[in-house]
Coordinates of C-alpha atoms in Angstrom, one line a residue:
Chain C
M161 CA 36.9 10.6 -5.3
K162 CA 33.0 11.1 -4.8
P163 CA 31.4 12.2 -7.6
I164 CA 29.3 15.8 -7.1
L165 CA 25.4 14.2 -6.4
D166 CA 24.0 17.8 -6.2
V167 CA 21.1 18.9 -8.4
D168 CA 19.5 22.3 -8.7
I169 CA 15.8 21.4 -9.2
G170 CA 14.8 25.1 -10.8
G171 CA 15.8 26.7 -7.5
L172 CA 15.2 24.1 -5.3
K173 CA 18.5 22.6 -4.2
L174 CA 18.9 18.9 -3.3
K175 CA 22.1 16.7 -2.2
N176 CA 21.4 13.9 -4.8
P177 CA 19.0 13.7 -7.4
V178 CA 16.6 10.6 -5.9
M179 CA 13.3 11.3 -4.5
V180 CA 9.9 9.7 -4.4
G181 CA 6.7 10.0 -6.4
S182 CA 3.7 11.5 -4.6
G183 CA 1.5 9.1 -2.9
T184 CA 3.9 6.2 -3.3
F185 CA 5.3 7.2 0.5
G186 CA 2.7 8.5 2.5
Y187 CA 4.2 11.5 4.4
G188 CA 7.0 9.5 5.2
D189 CA 6.8 8.5 8.1
E190 CA 5.2 5.1 7.2
F191 CA 8.5 4.1 5.9
K192 CA 11.1 5.4 8.7
E193 CA 11.5 1.6 10.0
Y194 CA 13.0 0.9 5.7
V195 CA 14.4 3.8 5.1
E196 CA 17.4 6.8 5.8
I197 CA 15.0 9.3 4.9
N198 CA 17.2 11.6 5.7
R199 CA 19.5 10.0 2.8
L200 CA 17.1 11.0 0.2
G201 CA 17.3 13.8 -2.7
A202 CA 13.7 15.0 -1.3
I203 CA 10.4 13.4 -0.1
V204 CA 7.0 14.7 -1.7
T205 CA 4.0 14.1 0.2
K206 CA 0.6 12.4 -0.5
T207 CA -1.4 15.0 -2.4
I208 CA -2.6 17.7 0.4
T209 CA -5.8 19.2 -0.7
K210 CA -7.8 22.4 0.3
H211 CA -10.6 20.0 1.6
R212 CA -10.9 16.9 3.3
R213 CA -11.1 13.9 0.5
E214 CA -12.4 10.8 1.7
G215 CA -11.1 8.9 -1.6
T216 CA -12.5 6.6 -4.1
R217 CA -14.4 3.8 -3.0
P218 CA -12.9 0.4 -3.3
P219 CA -11.2 -1.9 -4.5
R220 CA -9.0 1.1 -5.3
I221 CA -5.8 -1.2 -6.1
Y222 CA -4.8 -4.4 -8.7
E223 CA -2.4 -5.9 -9.8
T224 CA -1.4 -6.0 -14.1
T225 CA 1.2 -7.7 -15.8
G226 CA 3.8 -5.5 -14.6
G227 CA 1.7 -2.5 -13.3
M228 CA 0.0 -1.8 -11.0
L229 CA -3.7 0.2 -11.4
N230 CA -5.1 2.2 -8.9
A231 CA -7.2 5.0 -7.8
I232 CA -7.3 6.1 -4.6
G233 CA -9.0 9.6 -5.3
L234 CA -6.5 11.8 -3.8
Q235 CA -8.1 10.9 0.1
N236 CA -6.6 13.3 2.6
N237 CA -7.6 14.9 5.3
G238 CA -7.1 18.4 3.8
V239 CA -4.4 21.2 4.3
D240 CA -5.7 22.4 7.8
D241 CA -5.0 18.7 9.0
F242 CA -1.9 18.6 7.2
V243 CA -1.1 21.8 9.0
Q244 CA -2.2 20.7 12.5
N245 CA -0.4 17.2 12.5
K246 CA 1.9 16.3 9.6
L247 CA 3.3 19.3 9.8
K248 CA 5.9 19.4 12.5
H249 CA 7.0 15.6 12.1
Y250 CA 9.2 17.4 9.4
K251 CA 10.8 19.5 11.9
N252 CA 13.6 17.7 12.1
L253 CA 13.9 16.2 7.9
K254 CA 17.2 17.1 7.3
T255 CA 16.3 16.4 3.4
K256 CA 13.9 18.7 0.9
L257 CA 10.4 18.9 1.7
I258 CA 8.1 18.8 -1.4
V259 CA 4.3 19.3 -1.2
S260 CA 2.1 18.1 -3.5
V261 CA -1.1 20.2 -4.1
G262 CA -3.9 19.3 -5.4
G263 CA -7.8 20.7 -6.0
E264 CA -10.6 20.6 -7.9
T265 CA -10.8 24.9 -8.6
N266 CA -7.7 27.4 -9.4
S267 CA -8.8 29.0 -6.2
E268 CA -8.3 25.8 -4.1
Y269 CA -4.6 25.5 -5.1
V270 CA -4.2 29.0 -4.7
D271 CA -5.4 29.2 -1.0
V272 CA -3.4 25.7 -0.3
I273 CA -0.3 27.5 -1.6
E274 CA -0.7 30.9 0.5
Q275 CA -1.8 28.9 3.6
L276 CA 1.4 26.7 3.4
S277 CA 4.4 28.9 1.9
S278 CA 4.8 30.4 5.1
Y279 CA 6.3 27.0 6.6
S280 CA 10.0 27.0 6.9
E281 CA 9.7 23.0 6.7
I282 CA 8.4 23.1 2.8
S283 CA 10.9 23.4 0.1
A284 CA 9.2 23.1 -2.9
F285 CA 5.0 22.6 -4.2
E286 CA 4.9 19.9 -7.0
L287 CA 1.1 20.8 -8.5
N288 CA -0.8 17.8 -8.8
I289 CA -3.0 19.0 -11.3
S290 CA -4.1 15.2 -13.0
C291 CA -7.4 15.2 -11.1
P292 CA -10.8 15.9 -12.4
N293 CA -11.5 20.2 -12.6
I294 CA -14.9 20.9 -11.7
E295 CA -14.2 24.6 -12.4
Y296 CA -14.3 24.1 -15.7
K297 CA -16.7 20.8 -15.7
D298 CA -14.6 18.1 -14.7
K299 CA -11.6 19.2 -17.7
I300 CA -8.8 17.7 -15.8
I301 CA -6.3 20.8 -16.1
A302 CA -3.6 18.7 -17.4
C303 CA -5.1 18.0 -20.7
D304 CA -5.3 21.2 -22.1
E305 CA -2.6 23.9 -22.2
N306 CA -5.0 26.5 -21.4
L307 CA -6.1 25.6 -18.1
T308 CA -2.4 24.2 -17.5
H309 CA -1.0 27.7 -18.3
Q310 CA -4.1 29.7 -16.6
L311 CA -3.6 27.4 -13.4
V312 CA -0.1 27.4 -13.0
R313 CA -0.1 31.7 -13.4
E314 CA -2.2 32.3 -10.7
V315 CA 0.0 30.1 -8.2
R316 CA 3.0 31.7 -9.2
R317 CA 1.6 34.4 -8.1
V318 CA 1.5 33.5 -4.7
T319 CA 4.3 31.6 -3.8
V320 CA 8.0 32.2 -4.3
L321 CA 9.3 28.8 -3.4
P322 CA 10.0 26.3 -6.4
L323 CA 7.1 25.2 -8.6
I324 CA 6.8 22.0 -9.5
V325 CA 3.9 21.3 -12.1
K326 CA 3.1 17.5 -12.2
L327 CA 2.0 16.4 -15.5
S328 CA -0.1 13.9 -16.7
P329 CA 0.8 11.0 -19.8
N330 CA -2.7 10.8 -20.9
V331 CA -2.4 13.3 -23.6
S332 CA -1.4 13.6 -27.6
D333 CA 1.2 15.9 -27.3
I334 CA 2.9 16.4 -23.8
T335 CA 5.2 19.3 -25.1
L336 CA 2.7 21.3 -25.4
I337 CA 1.5 20.9 -21.7
A338 CA 5.4 21.3 -20.8
K339 CA 5.6 24.5 -22.3
A340 CA 2.2 25.7 -21.2
A341 CA 3.4 25.3 -17.6
Q342 CA 6.7 26.5 -18.6
E343 CA 5.3 29.8 -19.8
G344 CA 2.9 30.0 -16.9
G345 CA 5.8 30.7 -14.7
A346 CA 6.7 26.8 -13.6
D347 CA 10.2 26.4 -12.1
A348 CA 11.1 22.4 -13.4
I349 CA 8.7 20.1 -14.5
S350 CA 7.6 16.3 -12.9
L351 CA 7.0 13.4 -15.4
V352 CA 4.6 11.3 -15.6
N353 CA 2.1 10.6 -13.3
T354 CA 0.0 7.3 -13.6
F355 CA -1.8 6.1 -17.4
L356 CA -5.5 6.0 -17.4
G357 CA -6.0 1.9 -17.3
M358 CA -8.9 -0.6 -16.5
A359 CA -9.4 -4.0 -15.7
I360 CA -12.3 -6.1 -15.8
N361 CA -13.4 -8.8 -13.7
V362 CA -15.3 -11.5 -16.4
K363 CA -16.9 -13.8 -14.3
T364 CA -18.9 -10.6 -12.8
K365 CA -18.4 -8.6 -16.5
R366 CA -18.0 -5.9 -13.5
P367 CA -14.5 -3.4 -13.5
V368 CA -12.3 -4.4 -10.7
L369 CA -11.7 -1.2 -9.4
G370 CA -14.1 0.4 -7.7
N371 CA -13.3 3.5 -9.2
I372 CA -13.7 1.4 -12.9
T373 CA -10.9 3.1 -14.2
G374 CA -7.8 3.8 -12.6
G375 CA -3.6 4.4 -13.3
L376 CA -1.0 2.2 -14.5
S377 CA 2.3 2.8 -12.8
G378 CA 4.9 0.6 -12.3
P379 CA 7.5 -1.0 -14.7
A380 CA 5.0 -1.6 -17.6
I381 CA 5.1 2.0 -18.0
K382 CA 8.4 2.8 -18.1
P383 CA 9.4 2.7 -21.7
L384 CA 6.1 5.1 -22.5
A385 CA 8.1 7.8 -19.5
L386 CA 11.3 7.8 -20.8
R387 CA 10.2 8.5 -24.2
M388 CA 7.9 11.7 -22.6
V389 CA 11.1 12.9 -20.8
W390 CA 13.2 12.7 -23.9
Q391 CA 10.6 14.6 -25.6
V392 CA 9.9 17.3 -23.1
H393 CA 13.9 17.8 -22.5
N394 CA 14.4 18.4 -26.4
R395 CA 11.3 21.1 -25.8
I396 CA 11.7 23.0 -23.0
S397 CA 14.3 24.3 -20.7
L398 CA 12.8 23.8 -17.6
P399 CA 14.3 20.8 -15.3
I400 CA 12.4 17.4 -15.1
I401 CA 11.9 15.4 -12.4
G402 CA 11.4 11.9 -14.1
M403 CA 9.5 9.3 -12.5
G404 CA 7.2 6.0 -14.6
G405 CA 8.0 2.0 -13.3
I406 CA 12.0 3.2 -12.3
M407 CA 12.4 0.0 -10.0
N408 CA 16.3 -0.1 -9.5
A409 CA 20.1 2.1 -10.3
R410 CA 19.4 1.2 -14.0
D411 CA 16.4 2.4 -14.9
A412 CA 17.0 6.1 -13.0
L413 CA 19.7 6.5 -15.0
E414 CA 18.1 5.7 -18.5
F415 CA 16.3 8.3 -17.1
I416 CA 19.0 11.1 -16.0
I417 CA 20.7 10.4 -19.1
A418 CA 16.6 11.0 -21.4
G419 CA 17.0 14.3 -19.5
A420 CA 16.1 14.2 -16.2
S421 CA 17.8 16.4 -13.4
A422 CA 16.0 14.2 -10.9
V423 CA 14.4 10.7 -11.0
A424 CA 11.1 9.5 -8.2
V425 CA 10.9 6.3 -7.3
G426 CA 7.0 5.2 -6.8
T427 CA 5.5 1.8 -7.1
A428 CA 8.2 0.1 -6.3
N429 CA 8.4 1.6 -3.0
F430 CA 5.4 -1.1 -2.2
I431 CA 7.4 -3.7 -3.2
N432 CA 10.8 -2.8 -1.8
P433 CA 10.9 0.1 0.5
E434 CA 14.6 0.3 0.6
T435 CA 14.2 1.0 -3.6
T436 CA 15.5 4.5 -2.9
L437 CA 18.4 3.7 -1.7
E438 CA 19.5 1.4 -3.5
V439 CA 18.9 4.1 -6.7
L440 CA 21.3 6.2 -5.2
N441 CA 24.0 3.8 -4.3
G442 CA 24.0 2.5 -8.0
I443 CA 24.0 5.5 -9.5
E444 CA 26.7 7.1 -7.6
D445 CA 28.3 3.4 -8.4
Y446 CA 27.8 3.8 -11.6
L447 CA 29.3 7.9 -11.3
I448 CA 32.6 6.4 -10.4
K449 CA 32.7 3.6 -12.7
H450 CA 32.3 6.0 -15.7
R451 CA 34.6 8.3 -14.3
I452 CA 32.2 10.9 -14.6
K453 CA 33.0 13.7 -11.8
D454 CA 29.4 15.5 -11.8
I455 CA 25.9 14.1 -12.8
S456 CA 25.0 16.9 -14.0
E457 CA 27.7 15.6 -17.4
L458 CA 25.2 13.0 -17.9
I459 CA 21.9 14.6 -17.4
G460 CA 19.9 14.5 -21.1
S461 CA 23.4 13.4 -22.8
L462 CA 21.5 10.6 -24.8
N463 CA 23.7 10.3 -27.9
V464 CA 21.3 9.5 -30.6
G465 CA 23.8 10.2 -33.5
Chain P
M181 CA 13.6 -9.5 5.9
K182 CA 14.7 -12.6 3.7
L183 CA 13.5 -15.8 5.6
E184 CA 13.6 -19.4 4.9
I185 CA 12.1 -22.0 3.7
L186 CA 11.5 -25.3 6.2
A187 CA 8.9 -26.9 4.5
N188 CA 5.5 -26.0 2.1
T189 CA 3.7 -28.8 2.1
L190 CA 0.3 -29.5 0.1
L191 CA -2.6 -30.3 2.4
K192 CA -5.4 -30.7 0.0
E193 CA -7.6 -28.6 -2.9
K194 CA -4.9 -26.1 -3.8
R195 CA -4.2 -25.2 0.0
Y196 CA -0.7 -25.3 1.6
F197 CA 1.0 -24.8 4.8
L198 CA 4.5 -22.9 4.7
E199 CA 6.7 -23.1 7.6
L200 CA 9.5 -20.5 8.1
K201 CA 12.3 -20.1 9.6
V202 CA 12.4 -16.8 12.2
P203 CA 15.9 -15.4 13.6
K204 CA 15.8 -14.4 16.6
E205 CA 16.0 -10.2 15.5
F206 CA 13.0 -10.8 14.1
P207 CA 9.8 -8.8 16.1
L208 CA 7.3 -10.8 18.0
C209 CA 3.8 -11.3 16.0
A210 CA 0.1 -11.0 17.3
P211 CA -2.7 -13.0 16.3
G212 CA -4.4 -11.5 13.5
Q213 CA -1.2 -9.6 11.8
F214 CA 0.5 -10.1 8.5
L215 CA 3.3 -10.5 6.3
H216 CA 4.1 -8.9 3.6
M217 CA 5.5 -11.1 1.1
R218 CA 7.5 -10.6 -2.5
I219 CA 7.9 -14.3 -3.4
E220 CA 10.5 -13.7 -6.5
D221 CA 12.7 -10.9 -7.1
S222 CA 10.5 -9.9 -10.0
C223 CA 8.4 -8.1 -11.9
D224 CA 5.4 -10.1 -12.2
P225 CA 3.8 -11.2 -9.8
L226 CA 4.6 -7.0 -8.8
L227 CA 3.5 -6.2 -5.4
R228 CA 4.2 -8.6 -2.3
R229 CA 0.8 -10.7 -0.9
P230 CA -0.3 -10.6 2.2
F231 CA -0.2 -13.5 4.0
S232 CA -1.9 -14.2 7.8
I233 CA 0.3 -15.5 10.0
H234 CA -1.3 -18.6 10.7
D235 CA 0.9 -20.0 14.0
F236 CA 4.0 -18.1 15.6
N237 CA 6.6 -19.8 17.7
P238 CA 8.9 -17.0 18.2
A239 CA 13.3 -17.5 18.6
G240 CA 14.5 -18.9 22.0
K241 CA 17.4 -20.2 23.9
K242 CA 16.5 -24.0 21.8
G243 CA 16.9 -21.9 18.5
E244 CA 15.6 -20.0 15.4
G245 CA 11.3 -19.7 15.7
V246 CA 9.3 -20.5 13.5
I247 CA 6.1 -18.6 11.7
K248 CA 3.8 -20.5 9.9
I249 CA 1.1 -19.5 7.0
F250 CA -1.9 -21.3 5.4
Y251 CA -2.4 -20.4 2.3
E252 CA -4.5 -21.3 -0.9
V253 CA -3.1 -20.8 -5.0
V254 CA -5.8 -18.4 -6.4
G255 CA -3.6 -16.7 -8.2
K256 CA 0.0 -16.3 -10.0
G257 CA 1.9 -15.1 -6.8
T258 CA 0.3 -18.1 -4.3
A259 CA 1.2 -20.7 -7.5
L260 CA 4.7 -19.0 -7.4
L261 CA 5.1 -19.9 -3.9
S262 CA 3.3 -23.0 -4.2
Q263 CA 6.4 -24.6 -6.1
K264 CA 9.2 -22.9 -4.1
Q265 CA 11.3 -25.5 -2.2
S266 CA 12.5 -26.1 1.8
S267 CA 15.9 -23.9 1.8
S268 CA 14.9 -21.4 -0.6
V269 CA 13.8 -17.7 0.5
V270 CA 10.9 -15.2 0.3
D271 CA 11.3 -12.0 1.6
V272 CA 8.9 -10.8 4.3
L273 CA 7.8 -6.9 5.5
G274 CA 6.5 -7.5 8.8
P275 CA 4.8 -7.9 11.6
C276 CA 2.3 -6.1 9.6
G277 CA -1.2 -4.3 10.8
H278 CA -3.0 -4.5 14.2
G279 CA -4.0 -8.3 14.8
F280 CA -6.7 -8.7 17.9
D281 CA -6.9 -6.8 20.6
L282 CA -6.6 -9.9 23.2
L283 CA -6.5 -7.3 26.1
K284 CA -10.3 -6.9 25.2
I285 CA -11.2 -10.4 24.3
E286 CA -9.4 -11.9 27.5
K287 CA -11.5 -9.9 29.7
A288 CA -15.0 -11.9 27.7
K289 CA -16.4 -14.8 29.7
K290 CA -16.8 -16.5 26.4
I291 CA -15.3 -16.8 23.0
Y292 CA -16.5 -17.5 20.3
I293 CA -13.7 -18.0 17.0
V294 CA -15.7 -18.5 13.7
A295 CA -13.8 -19.3 10.3
G296 CA -15.5 -19.7 7.6
G297 CA -13.4 -21.8 5.2
M298 CA -9.5 -20.3 4.8
G299 CA -10.4 -18.0 7.5
M300 CA -8.8 -20.4 9.7
A301 CA -6.0 -18.9 8.6
P302 CA -5.1 -16.1 11.2
L303 CA -7.4 -17.8 13.7
Y304 CA -5.0 -20.7 14.6
F305 CA -2.9 -18.6 16.2
L306 CA -5.0 -17.1 18.3
A307 CA -6.6 -20.3 19.1
K308 CA -3.8 -21.4 20.6
T309 CA -3.0 -17.5 22.0
L310 CA -6.6 -17.7 24.1
V311 CA -6.1 -21.6 25.2
H312 CA -6.2 -21.0 28.9
K313 CA -9.8 -18.8 28.0
K314 CA -11.2 -22.3 26.0
P315 CA -12.6 -20.6 23.4
V316 CA -15.2 -22.5 21.5
V317 CA -14.4 -23.1 17.5
L318 CA -16.6 -22.9 14.8
L319 CA -14.9 -24.2 11.8
G320 CA -17.5 -24.1 8.3
A321 CA -17.0 -24.6 4.9
R322 CA -18.5 -25.4 1.3
T323 CA -18.0 -29.5 1.7
K324 CA -15.7 -31.4 2.8
D325 CA -12.8 -31.2 0.7
Q326 CA -12.7 -27.3 1.4
L327 CA -13.0 -28.1 5.3
F328 CA -9.2 -28.1 7.2
A329 CA -8.6 -28.2 10.8
E330 CA -5.7 -29.1 11.4
P331 CA -4.3 -31.7 14.0
E332 CA -2.5 -29.0 16.0
L333 CA -6.3 -27.4 16.5
K334 CA -7.2 -31.1 17.8
K335 CA -3.8 -31.0 20.5
L336 CA -5.1 -27.4 21.7
K337 CA -8.2 -30.0 23.1
L338 CA -11.2 -27.0 22.3
D339 CA -14.5 -27.2 21.9
V340 CA -14.8 -27.6 18.1
S341 CA -18.0 -27.6 16.1
I342 CA -17.9 -28.3 12.2
S343 CA -20.3 -27.3 9.5
T344 CA -20.7 -28.2 5.8
E345 CA -23.0 -26.8 3.5
D346 CA -23.7 -29.6 1.4
G347 CA -23.2 -31.7 5.2
S348 CA -20.6 -34.0 3.5
E349 CA -18.8 -33.7 7.0
G350 CA -20.2 -32.0 11.0
T351 CA -23.7 -30.1 10.5
K352 CA -25.2 -29.2 7.5
G353 CA -25.6 -25.9 7.2
K354 CA -24.1 -22.3 7.2
I355 CA -21.6 -21.8 10.7
T356 CA -23.2 -18.9 11.0
D357 CA -26.6 -20.6 11.7
V358 CA -24.3 -23.2 14.4
L359 CA -23.6 -19.7 15.7
S360 CA -26.7 -18.3 15.6
D361 CA -27.9 -21.5 17.5
L362 CA -25.2 -21.3 20.2
L363 CA -25.7 -17.9 20.5
K364 CA -29.6 -18.7 21.5
K365 CA -29.0 -21.2 23.9
D366 CA -26.2 -19.0 25.2
K367 CA -28.6 -16.5 26.5
T368 CA -25.3 -14.6 26.5
D369 CA -25.3 -11.2 28.6
G370 CA -23.1 -9.4 27.1
S371 CA -19.5 -11.0 28.2
T372 CA -19.2 -13.1 24.8
T373 CA -17.1 -12.5 22.6
I374 CA -16.5 -13.8 19.0
C375 CA -13.8 -13.6 16.5
A376 CA -14.5 -14.3 12.8
C377 CA -12.9 -14.6 9.3
G378 CA -14.1 -15.7 6.5
P379 CA -15.8 -14.3 3.2
K380 CA -17.1 -11.1 3.7
S381 CA -20.9 -12.2 3.6
M382 CA -20.2 -14.9 6.2
L383 CA -18.6 -11.7 8.3
A384 CA -21.4 -9.4 7.7
V385 CA -24.2 -12.1 9.2
V386 CA -21.8 -12.7 12.3
S387 CA -21.5 -8.5 12.4
E388 CA -25.1 -8.6 12.5
L389 CA -25.6 -10.8 15.1
G390 CA -23.4 -9.7 17.5
R391 CA -25.1 -6.4 17.5
R392 CA -28.7 -8.7 18.5
Y393 CA -27.4 -10.4 21.2
N394 CA -24.8 -6.9 21.9
I395 CA -22.1 -8.5 21.8
G396 CA -18.8 -7.7 20.7
V397 CA -17.1 -8.8 17.4
F398 CA -13.8 -8.9 16.0
V399 CA -13.3 -9.4 12.6
S400 CA -9.8 -9.8 9.9
M401 CA -10.4 -8.5 7.0
E402 CA -9.1 -8.4 3.4
E403 CA -8.2 -6.8 0.2
F404 CA -5.5 -6.6 -2.9
M405 CA -2.4 -4.7 -0.4
G406 CA 0.4 -2.2 -2.2
C407 CA 2.4 -1.1 0.5
G408 CA 1.3 -2.6 2.9
L409 CA 2.7 -0.3 5.9
G410 CA -0.2 2.5 5.7
A411 CA 1.1 4.6 3.0
C412 CA -0.4 3.9 -0.5
L413 CA -3.9 3.8 1.3
G414 CA -5.2 1.3 -1.3
C415 CA -6.3 -1.2 0.9
V416 CA -9.3 1.0 2.4
I417 CA -12.2 -0.7 4.2
R418 CA -15.0 1.5 4.8
T419 CA -16.1 2.5 8.4
V420 CA -18.2 4.8 10.0
N421 CA -15.1 7.0 10.8
G422 CA -14.3 7.5 6.8
Y423 CA -12.2 4.7 4.9
K424 CA -9.5 3.3 7.3
R425 CA -6.9 1.2 5.8
I426 CA -6.6 -2.5 6.0
C427 CA -3.4 -2.8 6.4
H428 CA -2.4 -0.3 8.8
D429 CA -5.5 -0.1 11.2
G430 CA -6.6 -3.3 10.6
P431 CA -6.7 -6.2 9.0
V432 CA -8.8 -6.8 12.5
F433 CA -11.7 -4.7 13.2
D434 CA -14.4 -3.9 15.9
S435 CA -17.3 -4.7 13.4
K436 CA -19.2 -2.6 15.0
E437 CA -17.2 0.0 13.5
L438 CA -17.0 -1.2 10.0
V439 CA -20.3 -0.3 7.5
W440 CA -21.7 -4.0 6.2

């Protein structure tokens, strides 16, 4: 019998737990030749900001052992362009659309989410709180409990759609930030965003990336991300979307067992654009093989006894 | 799509020729496009590597087609590729990107194809496609050993000029000096077009020559790439209209569009 794959992410009902990581799937369109997008549980857009952002200067990506550094700088054309030129492509989408939202001030987040909340194509928002916050002198919101709590509270007031908060792993205790997001009114938590890293060209003694530092993703970060999902799952009650170096179904299953209600495939989309569907098929095969009728039985089932 | 390796031959100085078997269902390739290749099913190297299509013969009634790749071993990915034997397979996405604008280029009365070192990689396919227009091919390198003009190029019976910086073969000096002299002699009326690929510093000079003589220059650019499909915005280049994606908006750009 076909196992039940439906999951509920804080009111966002997905037909299966496999999604994509923001920024790794463009706006979905770029991958349609390679992936049956409608088979996914959800797609997450590249982060949208209130104003157009040019992004950081190249080089923007660099490969390190088992991982990839990137510093794109949230290049996007702004929310108005998204509404005018991108949103219409989602009319016939048969999966859930989650819009990732970023900003430099709390009011930018609030404005974007208020503007987008009325569009029926959108099922949920993911707050990308890992960009520098100009309002509080270049602080990263996701690195500060109070800023996280405050932002989530302000955004919560302007939307009834499920609100997912994506956390940065570049903190000493991620459970404190997760708790702050929960208390601010978040419906779900995404973790993790990339780990801050860098690479140096020893010939020129210059940083490889135009931005000097960048975010590390890919299989190199999987054990770190997995540990954080497990810690947060033990500390808060909100559903978790787990991500960080998922390359195959086995990686995804680890995240689910650690406590993730859904998983997002990121960097792997670049390597094999069909990874999401392979992950989905692999999860289903695992449930059948282990006679698990409903994926909810597997979520957080880690046995530490 | 998995493509079978027909041959993987060392030419000289870490430079190889890779020939891939192309089945009927493989899309047609255009000069300037590239393949985004996964060499091993491993996490190191992790990302795909972009390779210019050096030559393409589509599958026809006589059987399978062939894609040729001309590459140099520079890192882990290309080192692994160089060890691949014939009849093993590589996984490719593609053909990716937008190549040379043939409709525009074919309108030119005179076409120069200018390659610096490995810059020949995407340009043989272009020269072959434009052979009826009798393009003039300029090929430059630092030294004779880094010079590469395969027999196929000679078979096209095109006018080929060679230069090396150390004078070990052809004219001594930079290929851009050769180009500059030719343009001076041509007294071009703007109906000339240049297609170029090579180091960025060389392309900047070619672009400047184009501006000076008011002639069109198309350049093939490169950068570290992520997805290769236009989604990740990792491989951008600065243009007069903001950053554009080399993998998707390029890799060939009108040089006037780029900020040098």
